[in-house]
Tab-separated table of C-alpha atoms in Angstrom:
chain	number	residue	atom	x	y	z
L	26	MET	CA	-24.247	42.551	-3.740
L	27	THR	CA	-26.214	39.850	-5.533
L	28	SER	CA	-24.669	38.539	-8.679
L	29	THR	CA	-26.710	38.990	-11.901
L	30	THR	CA	-25.933	35.332	-12.811
L	31	GLY	CA	-27.699	33.668	-9.809
L	32	SER	CA	-28.193	33.780	-6.144
L	33	ALA	CA	-24.556	33.714	-5.225
L	34	THR	CA	-23.009	36.964	-3.917
L	35	ASP	CA	-19.903	38.653	-5.546
L	36	LEU	CA	-18.022	37.942	-2.225
L	37	ASP	CA	-18.477	34.170	-2.462
L	38	GLN	CA	-15.153	32.365	-2.829
L	39	VAL	CA	-14.447	31.078	-6.315
L	40	ILE	CA	-13.832	27.333	-6.298
L	41	VAL	CA	-10.782	26.775	-8.531
L	42	PRO	CA	-10.753	23.043	-9.631
L	43	ALA	CA	-7.535	21.152	-9.959
L	44	VAL	CA	-6.684	20.781	-13.788
L	45	PRO	CA	-4.853	17.601	-14.549
L	46	PRO	CA	-1.897	16.960	-14.594
L	47	VAL	CA	-1.501	18.275	-11.084
L	48	HIS	CA	0.319	17.295	-7.825
L	49	LEU	CA	-1.265	18.651	-4.686
L	50	LEU	CA	1.278	18.968	-2.006
L	51	THR	CA	-0.529	20.914	0.750
L	52	GLY	CA	-3.955	21.173	2.411
L	53	ASP	CA	-4.177	24.930	1.382
L	54	VAL	CA	-5.522	24.479	-2.109
L	55	PRO	CA	-8.846	25.790	-3.317
L	56	ALA	CA	-9.668	22.539	-4.994
L	57	LEU	CA	-9.761	20.706	-1.558
L	58	GLN	CA	-13.446	20.750	-0.740
L	59	VAL	CA	-14.012	18.105	1.905
L	60	ALA	CA	-11.880	17.124	4.873
L	61	ASP	CA	-13.412	14.658	7.276
L	62	GLN	CA	-11.222	13.482	10.178
L	63	LEU	CA	-8.268	14.939	8.233
L	64	HIS	CA	-6.136	17.802	9.832
L	65	LEU	CA	-4.796	19.920	6.904
L	66	GLY	CA	-1.210	20.545	6.624
L	67	SER	CA	1.095	23.271	5.173
L	68	GLN	CA	3.769	20.862	3.900
L	69	ILE	CA	1.624	17.771	3.363
L	70	VAL	CA	-2.074	17.484	2.398
L	71	GLY	CA	-2.937	16.472	5.907
L	72	ARG	CA	-2.863	13.939	8.629
L	73	PHE	CA	-5.699	11.647	9.535
L	74	GLU	CA	-7.160	11.705	12.980
L	75	THR	CA	-8.756	8.328	12.436
L	76	SER	CA	-10.461	6.817	9.455
L	77	GLY	CA	-11.591	9.764	7.191
L	78	MET	CA	-12.127	11.230	3.822
L	79	VAL	CA	-10.826	14.051	1.562
L	80	GLY	CA	-12.460	15.505	-1.490
L	81	PHE	CA	-11.111	17.419	-4.423
L	82	LYS	CA	-12.866	19.330	-7.204
L	83	VAL	CA	-11.198	18.203	-10.364
L	84	ALA	CA	-11.723	19.487	-13.950
L	85	SER	CA	-11.788	16.094	-15.643
L	86	GLU	CA	-13.888	17.325	-18.579
L	87	GLY	CA	-15.224	13.782	-19.322
L	88	ARG	CA	-11.759	12.182	-19.334
L	89	PRO	CA	-10.625	9.270	-17.164
L	90	LEU	CA	-8.285	10.010	-14.314
L	91	ARG	CA	-5.264	8.356	-12.782
L	92	VAL	CA	-5.028	9.056	-9.006
L	93	THR	CA	-1.880	8.632	-6.967
L	94	LEU	CA	-1.627	8.975	-3.277
L	95	SER	CA	1.574	9.133	-1.085
L	96	LEU	CA	1.111	7.893	2.421
L	97	SER	CA	3.448	7.535	5.309
L	98	THR	CA	3.874	7.047	9.128
L	99	ASP	CA	6.105	8.737	11.691
L	100	ASP	CA	6.358	9.244	15.356
L	101	ARG	CA	3.053	11.047	15.617
L	102	SER	CA	1.134	8.229	13.802
L	103	VAL	CA	-0.677	6.984	16.923
L	104	SER	CA	-4.318	7.102	18.138
L	105	GLY	CA	-5.124	10.314	19.835
L	106	TRP	CA	-2.036	12.204	18.419
L	107	HIS	CA	-4.152	15.364	17.898
L	108	THR	CA	-4.803	15.494	21.740
L	109	GLY	CA	-1.078	15.234	22.569
L	110	ARG	CA	-0.987	11.352	23.253
L	111	THR	CA	2.292	9.792	22.375
L	112	GLU	CA	1.745	6.102	23.270
L	113	PRO	CA	3.325	3.956	20.596
L	114	ALA	CA	1.135	2.138	17.952
L	115	GLY	CA	0.513	-1.538	18.261
L	116	PRO	CA	3.205	-4.096	17.172
L	117	GLY	CA	1.386	-5.225	13.989
L	118	PRO	CA	1.159	-3.592	10.652
L	119	ARG	CA	-1.477	-1.098	9.661
L	120	PHE	CA	-4.013	-2.516	7.327
L	121	LEU	CA	-5.744	0.315	5.337
L	122	GLN	CA	-8.427	0.356	2.729
L	123	ILE	CA	-8.439	3.120	0.138
L	124	ARG	CA	-11.776	3.858	-1.457
L	125	SER	CA	-12.878	6.370	-4.057
L	126	GLN	CA	-16.314	7.367	-5.174
L	127	GLY	CA	-17.726	4.728	-2.888
L	128	ARG	CA	-15.635	1.714	-4.165
L	129	LEU	CA	-12.761	-0.121	-2.708
L	130	ARG	CA	-9.736	0.499	-4.946
L	131	GLN	CA	-6.537	-0.729	-3.132
L	132	CYS	CA	-5.242	-1.619	0.229
L	133	VAL	CA	-1.994	-1.098	1.881
L	134	LEU	CA	0.092	-2.511	4.777
L	135	LEU	CA	2.288	-0.008	6.623
L	136	ARG	CA	4.638	-1.743	9.035
L	137	GLY	CA	7.066	0.097	11.403
L	138	ARG	CA	7.464	3.527	12.865
L	139	LYS	CA	8.483	5.113	9.553
L	140	SER	CA	7.037	3.540	6.467
L	141	HIS	CA	5.783	4.855	3.050
L	142	ALA	CA	3.336	3.576	0.554
L	143	ARG	CA	1.880	4.513	-2.795
L	144	VAL	CA	-1.639	3.904	-3.968
L	145	THR	CA	-2.567	4.213	-7.614
L	146	PHE	CA	-5.947	3.595	-9.323
L	147	ASP	CA	-7.965	4.915	-12.361
L	148	LEU	CA	-11.344	6.486	-12.396
L	149	ALA	CA	-13.613	6.029	-15.390
L	150	PRO	CA	-15.387	9.171	-16.819
L	151	GLU	CA	-18.814	7.987	-15.564
L	152	GLU	CA	-17.375	7.659	-12.114
L	153	ILE	CA	-16.731	11.375	-11.886
L	154	PRO	CA	-19.792	13.537	-11.295
L	155	ASP	CA	-20.609	16.713	-13.224
L	156	ASP	CA	-19.357	18.799	-10.323
L	157	GLY	CA	-15.926	17.070	-10.554
L	158	LEU	CA	-15.816	16.040	-6.838
L	159	VAL	CA	-13.339	13.175	-6.404
L	160	CYS	CA	-13.656	11.723	-2.927
L	161	ILE	CA	-10.918	9.481	-1.339
L	162	GLU	CA	-11.395	7.636	1.818
L	163	ALA	CA	-8.854	5.893	4.088
L	164	LEU	CA	-10.454	3.223	6.304
L	165	ASP	CA	-9.085	0.764	8.799
L	166	ILE	CA	-9.725	-2.798	7.603
L	167	THR	CA	-12.341	-3.202	10.532
L	168	GLU	CA	-14.484	-0.481	9.167
L	169	GLY	CA	-16.953	0.016	6.341
L	170	ASP	CA	-19.048	-2.528	4.410
L	171	GLY	CA	-18.069	-4.980	1.672
L	172	ILE	CA	-15.171	-6.617	3.512
L	173	SER	CA	-15.579	-10.346	4.306
L	174	ASP	CA	-15.900	-11.279	7.927
L	175	ALA	CA	-13.420	-14.164	7.125
L	176	VAL	CA	-10.674	-11.536	6.216
L	177	ARG	CA	-11.236	-9.617	9.518
L	178	ASP	CA	-11.188	-12.851	11.390
L	179	ALA	CA	-7.810	-13.748	9.792
L	180	VAL	CA	-6.061	-10.521	10.613
L	181	LYS	CA	-7.607	-10.172	14.124
L	182	GLY	CA	-4.863	-9.631	16.662
L	183	ARG	CA	-2.267	-9.273	13.886
L	184	VAL	CA	-2.790	-5.788	12.691
L	185	THR	CA	-2.742	-2.533	14.632
L	186	PRO	CA	-6.204	-1.232	15.685
L	187	ASP	CA	-7.348	2.184	14.333
L	188	GLY	CA	-4.604	1.793	11.620
L	189	VAL	CA	-5.355	5.092	9.880
L	190	ALA	CA	-4.742	7.103	13.033
L	191	GLY	CA	-1.954	9.666	12.458
L	192	VAL	CA	-1.154	8.554	8.880
L	193	ARG	CA	0.192	11.335	6.714
L	194	LEU	CA	-1.360	11.970	3.372
L	195	ASN	CA	1.644	13.536	1.841
L	196	LYS	CA	0.601	14.036	-1.841
L	197	VAL	CA	-2.227	13.516	-4.291
L	198	ALA	CA	-1.728	13.593	-8.009
L	199	PHE	CA	-4.448	13.670	-10.785
L	200	GLU	CA	-3.220	12.777	-14.300
L	201	GLU	CA	-4.688	11.263	-17.505
L	202	PRO	CA	-3.764	7.625	-17.769
L	203	PRO	CA	-1.259	7.052	-20.588
L	204	ALA	CA	-2.639	5.766	-23.788
L	205	VAL	CA	-0.505	2.552	-23.489
L	206	ASP	CA	1.341	1.109	-20.624
L	207	TYR	CA	4.255	-1.350	-21.365
L	208	ASP	CA	5.573	-3.643	-18.722
L	209	PRO	CA	7.683	-6.758	-18.662
L	210	ASP	CA	6.484	-10.192	-17.978
L	211	THR	CA	8.424	-10.408	-14.712
L	212	LEU	CA	8.987	-7.810	-11.889
L	213	ASP	CA	11.158	-8.306	-8.882
L	214	GLY	CA	9.589	-8.192	-5.401
L	215	ILE	CA	10.643	-4.504	-4.619
L	216	ARG	CA	9.270	-3.178	-7.948
L	217	CYS	CA	6.032	-5.152	-7.442
L	218	GLU	CA	5.466	-2.885	-4.404
L	219	PHE	CA	6.519	0.232	-6.212
L	220	TYR	CA	3.900	-0.498	-8.894
L	221	THR	CA	1.372	-0.858	-6.122
L	222	LEU	CA	0.589	-4.554	-7.258
L	223	ILE	CA	1.512	-5.751	-3.920
L	224	SER	CA	1.788	-4.203	-0.361
L	225	ALA	CA	3.915	-5.910	2.057
L	226	GLY	CA	4.655	-3.192	4.659
L	227	GLY	CA	5.730	-0.136	2.762
L	228	LEU	CA	8.044	0.769	0.002
L	229	ALA	CA	11.565	-0.407	0.210
L	230	ASN	CA	14.681	1.573	-0.916
L	231	LEU	CA	13.749	2.560	-4.484
L	232	ASN	CA	17.395	2.728	-5.520
L	233	ARG	CA	17.456	-1.080	-4.973
L	234	GLN	CA	15.914	-3.890	-6.900
L	235	GLY	CA	15.504	-7.594	-5.897
L	236	THR	CA	13.667	-9.457	-3.188
L	237	ARG	CA	11.108	-7.956	-0.883
L	238	GLN	CA	11.097	-9.237	2.751
L	239	ILE	CA	7.721	-10.091	4.130
L	240	ARG	CA	8.209	-9.563	7.905
L	241	ALA	CA	4.460	-8.896	8.331
L	242	GLY	CA	3.741	-12.544	7.516
L	243	MET	CA	1.065	-11.493	4.991
L	244	PHE	CA	0.978	-9.473	1.847
L	245	LEU	CA	-1.724	-7.914	-0.296
L	246	VAL	CA	-2.283	-8.267	-4.102
L	247	ASN	CA	-3.998	-5.264	-5.443
L	248	PRO	CA	-6.048	-4.929	-8.727
L	249	ALA	CA	-3.732	-4.013	-11.479
L	250	LEU	CA	-4.113	-0.877	-13.621
L	251	LYS	CA	-5.342	-1.549	-17.102
L	252	ASP	CA	-2.663	-2.910	-19.511
L	253	ARG	CA	-0.212	-2.864	-16.561
L	254	PHE	CA	1.778	-5.775	-15.010
L	255	GLY	CA	-0.582	-8.268	-13.431
L	256	SER	CA	-3.613	-7.343	-15.623
L	257	SER	CA	-3.196	-10.329	-17.991
L	258	GLY	CA	-5.402	-12.749	-15.924
L	259	ARG	CA	-3.052	-14.704	-13.722
L	260	ILE	CA	-0.048	-13.901	-11.667
L	261	THR	CA	2.626	-16.271	-10.107
L	262	PHE	CA	4.577	-15.008	-7.033
L	263	ARG	CA	7.810	-16.807	-6.435
L	264	LEU	CA	8.323	-16.826	-2.572
L	265	GLY	CA	11.639	-17.741	-0.930
L	266	THR	CA	13.384	-17.257	2.459
L	267	LYS	CA	16.208	-15.252	3.856
L	268	ALA	CA	18.156	-16.054	6.946
L	269	GLU	CA	17.599	-13.885	10.007
L	270	ALA	CA	20.527	-11.469	10.660
L	271	PRO	CA	22.381	-11.828	13.920
L	272	SER	CA	21.922	-9.531	16.818
L	273	LEU	CA	23.612	-6.146	16.706
L	274	ILE	CA	26.915	-6.164	18.735
L	275	PRO	CA	29.744	-3.632	18.942
L	276	ALA	CA	31.896	-3.207	15.767
L	277	THR	CA	34.821	-5.165	16.954
L	278	TRP	CA	36.862	-8.220	15.560
L	279	LYS	CA	34.415	-10.322	17.760
L	280	ARG	CA	31.630	-8.773	15.585
L	281	VAL	CA	33.404	-9.455	12.391
L	282	ASN	CA	34.168	-13.005	13.402
L	283	SER	CA	30.603	-13.499	14.581
L	284	GLU	CA	29.250	-12.262	11.272
L	285	LEU	CA	31.586	-14.488	9.243
L	286	ARG	CA	30.328	-17.475	11.265
L	287	TRP	CA	26.747	-16.354	10.806
L	288	LEU	CA	27.225	-16.161	7.112
L	289	ARG	CA	28.587	-19.668	6.977
L	290	HIS	CA	25.781	-21.083	9.176
L	291	ALA	CA	23.134	-19.007	7.334
L	292	THR	CA	24.301	-20.525	4.071
L	293	LYS	CA	23.956	-23.970	5.398
L	294	LYS	CA	20.669	-23.238	7.025
L	295	MET	CA	19.122	-21.804	3.922
L	296	LEU	CA	20.112	-24.902	1.859
L	297	HIS	CA	17.905	-26.916	4.162
L	298	ALA	CA	15.302	-24.374	4.855
L	299	ALA	CA	11.745	-25.292	4.193
L	300	ALA	CA	9.895	-23.365	1.527
L	301	PRO	CA	7.457	-20.791	2.673
L	302	THR	CA	3.975	-22.147	3.299
L	303	VAL	CA	0.939	-20.240	2.035
L	304	VAL	CA	-1.580	-20.761	4.725
L	305	SER	CA	-4.635	-19.150	2.878
L	306	VAL	CA	-5.558	-16.628	0.243
L	307	HIS	CA	-8.612	-14.370	0.829
L	308	HIS	CA	-10.547	-12.237	-1.536
L	309	LEU	CA	-11.379	-9.122	0.560
L	310	ARG	CA	-14.902	-9.144	-0.454
L	311	ASP	CA	-15.634	-12.917	-0.983
L	312	GLY	CA	-13.520	-14.492	1.718
L	313	ASP	CA	-11.370	-17.630	1.706
L	314	MET	CA	-10.675	-18.703	-1.870
L	315	GLY	CA	-9.948	-22.388	-0.858
L	316	THR	CA	-6.766	-24.417	-1.246
L	317	PRO	CA	-4.095	-22.176	-2.611
L	318	GLU	CA	-2.500	-23.108	-6.116
L	319	VAL	CA	1.133	-23.706	-5.185
L	320	ALA	CA	4.116	-25.486	-6.429
L	321	VAL	CA	7.146	-26.095	-4.244
L	322	ARG	CA	10.658	-26.509	-5.651
L	323	GLY	CA	13.383	-26.855	-3.034
L	324	ASN	CA	13.050	-23.913	-0.680
L	325	VAL	CA	10.961	-21.857	-3.171
L	326	THR	CA	7.254	-21.797	-3.291
L	327	GLU	CA	5.336	-20.435	-6.424
L	328	LEU	CA	1.877	-19.214	-5.604
L	329	THR	CA	-0.482	-18.608	-8.727
L	330	VAL	CA	-3.661	-16.395	-8.164
L	331	PRO	CA	-6.091	-14.788	-10.604
L	332	SER	CA	-5.520	-11.091	-11.239
L	333	PRO	CA	-7.628	-9.269	-8.753
L	334	GLY	CA	-10.549	-7.503	-10.296
L	335	SER	CA	-13.094	-5.917	-7.881
L	336	ALA	CA	-10.930	-6.162	-4.611
L	337	PRO	CA	-7.583	-6.989	-3.342
L	338	LEU	CA	-6.442	-10.534	-2.247
L	339	LEU	CA	-4.735	-11.211	1.139
L	340	VAL	CA	-2.078	-13.898	1.254
L	341	MET	CA	-1.265	-15.246	4.737
L	342	LEU	CA	2.089	-17.078	5.227
L	343	ALA	CA	3.315	-19.445	7.960
L	344	PRO	CA	6.290	-18.399	9.910
L	345	VAL	CA	9.633	-19.999	8.929
L	346	ALA	CA	11.963	-20.838	11.792
L	347	GLY	CA	15.135	-18.771	11.727
L	348	ALA	CA	14.307	-17.232	8.452
L	349	VAL	CA	12.137	-14.405	6.925
L	350	PRO	CA	9.784	-15.086	3.907
L	351	THR	CA	10.570	-13.158	0.857
L	352	LEU	CA	8.951	-12.259	-2.475
L	353	GLU	CA	11.494	-12.899	-5.163
L	354	CYS	CA	9.397	-11.848	-8.109
L	355	GLY	CA	5.980	-11.809	-9.791
L	356	ILE	CA	5.420	-13.398	-13.237
L	357	GLN	CA	2.255	-12.622	-15.188
L	358	GLY	CA	0.373	-14.742	-17.782
């Protein structure tokens, strides 16, 4: 039967938009309108086959939206997982671009077999079309336009190919941005990643605070949310080092004595360890930003960068013998 209001039939499925604030936890929601290279899930929104896109109809009603994504990897996060292949992923971290409405919003590094990441960005009312369709893309760093060739050259051979393959999209949240965001002038390394200002391989234990180890040898600085930490114009990152832990051996007195000796040697080593060396800083769209602005004090390096605006920054670090570079804190202003 034809509806009296138009050409649609009475049997056509009614599209129910997501009304903010809303957290979408499965792929079985009427608001999900587009799924390209995404296998929908019953307990997660879905799992990407490779770089792909998901689109939701959202009733924004002319208001801005804050979009938050939860991403993770597991044993099935490999190329060809949907065909039954189980080959492990490459040794490097995954380098993902997150785009929405055609624009690059943030990037994430996911390192290891089980890692988690958050992505948060705002959409202005004029970026949301009248039909309310909000599209979110997850792309490998090697794909799409608008990424500097210098960036792709810098990470060539250091990141896992086809980085989006098998990545889980656990949750998507749409909310109104708060009227005012208040943040301190200093954030420790772990909370810098929780706030999505940086990405260094995945979220650390959120019950902890303190330094963030940068085992990937690189980290990303994402555009900050309006009025949030990092949006004031300049950010200084304080980088240090942490001694490598000893190899795991059986839990015996030999191990206890070994660890005590390691603590003594590690303390001496760190007192003489060189400060981390910042090799380069790249703007993802414009490429190499030239000589980094750094200040070295003992075994601490302070890197100052402008707050990213249109695209994230990629910071490349040199390896430190016998130690792991760490992000101690970020200081804005």
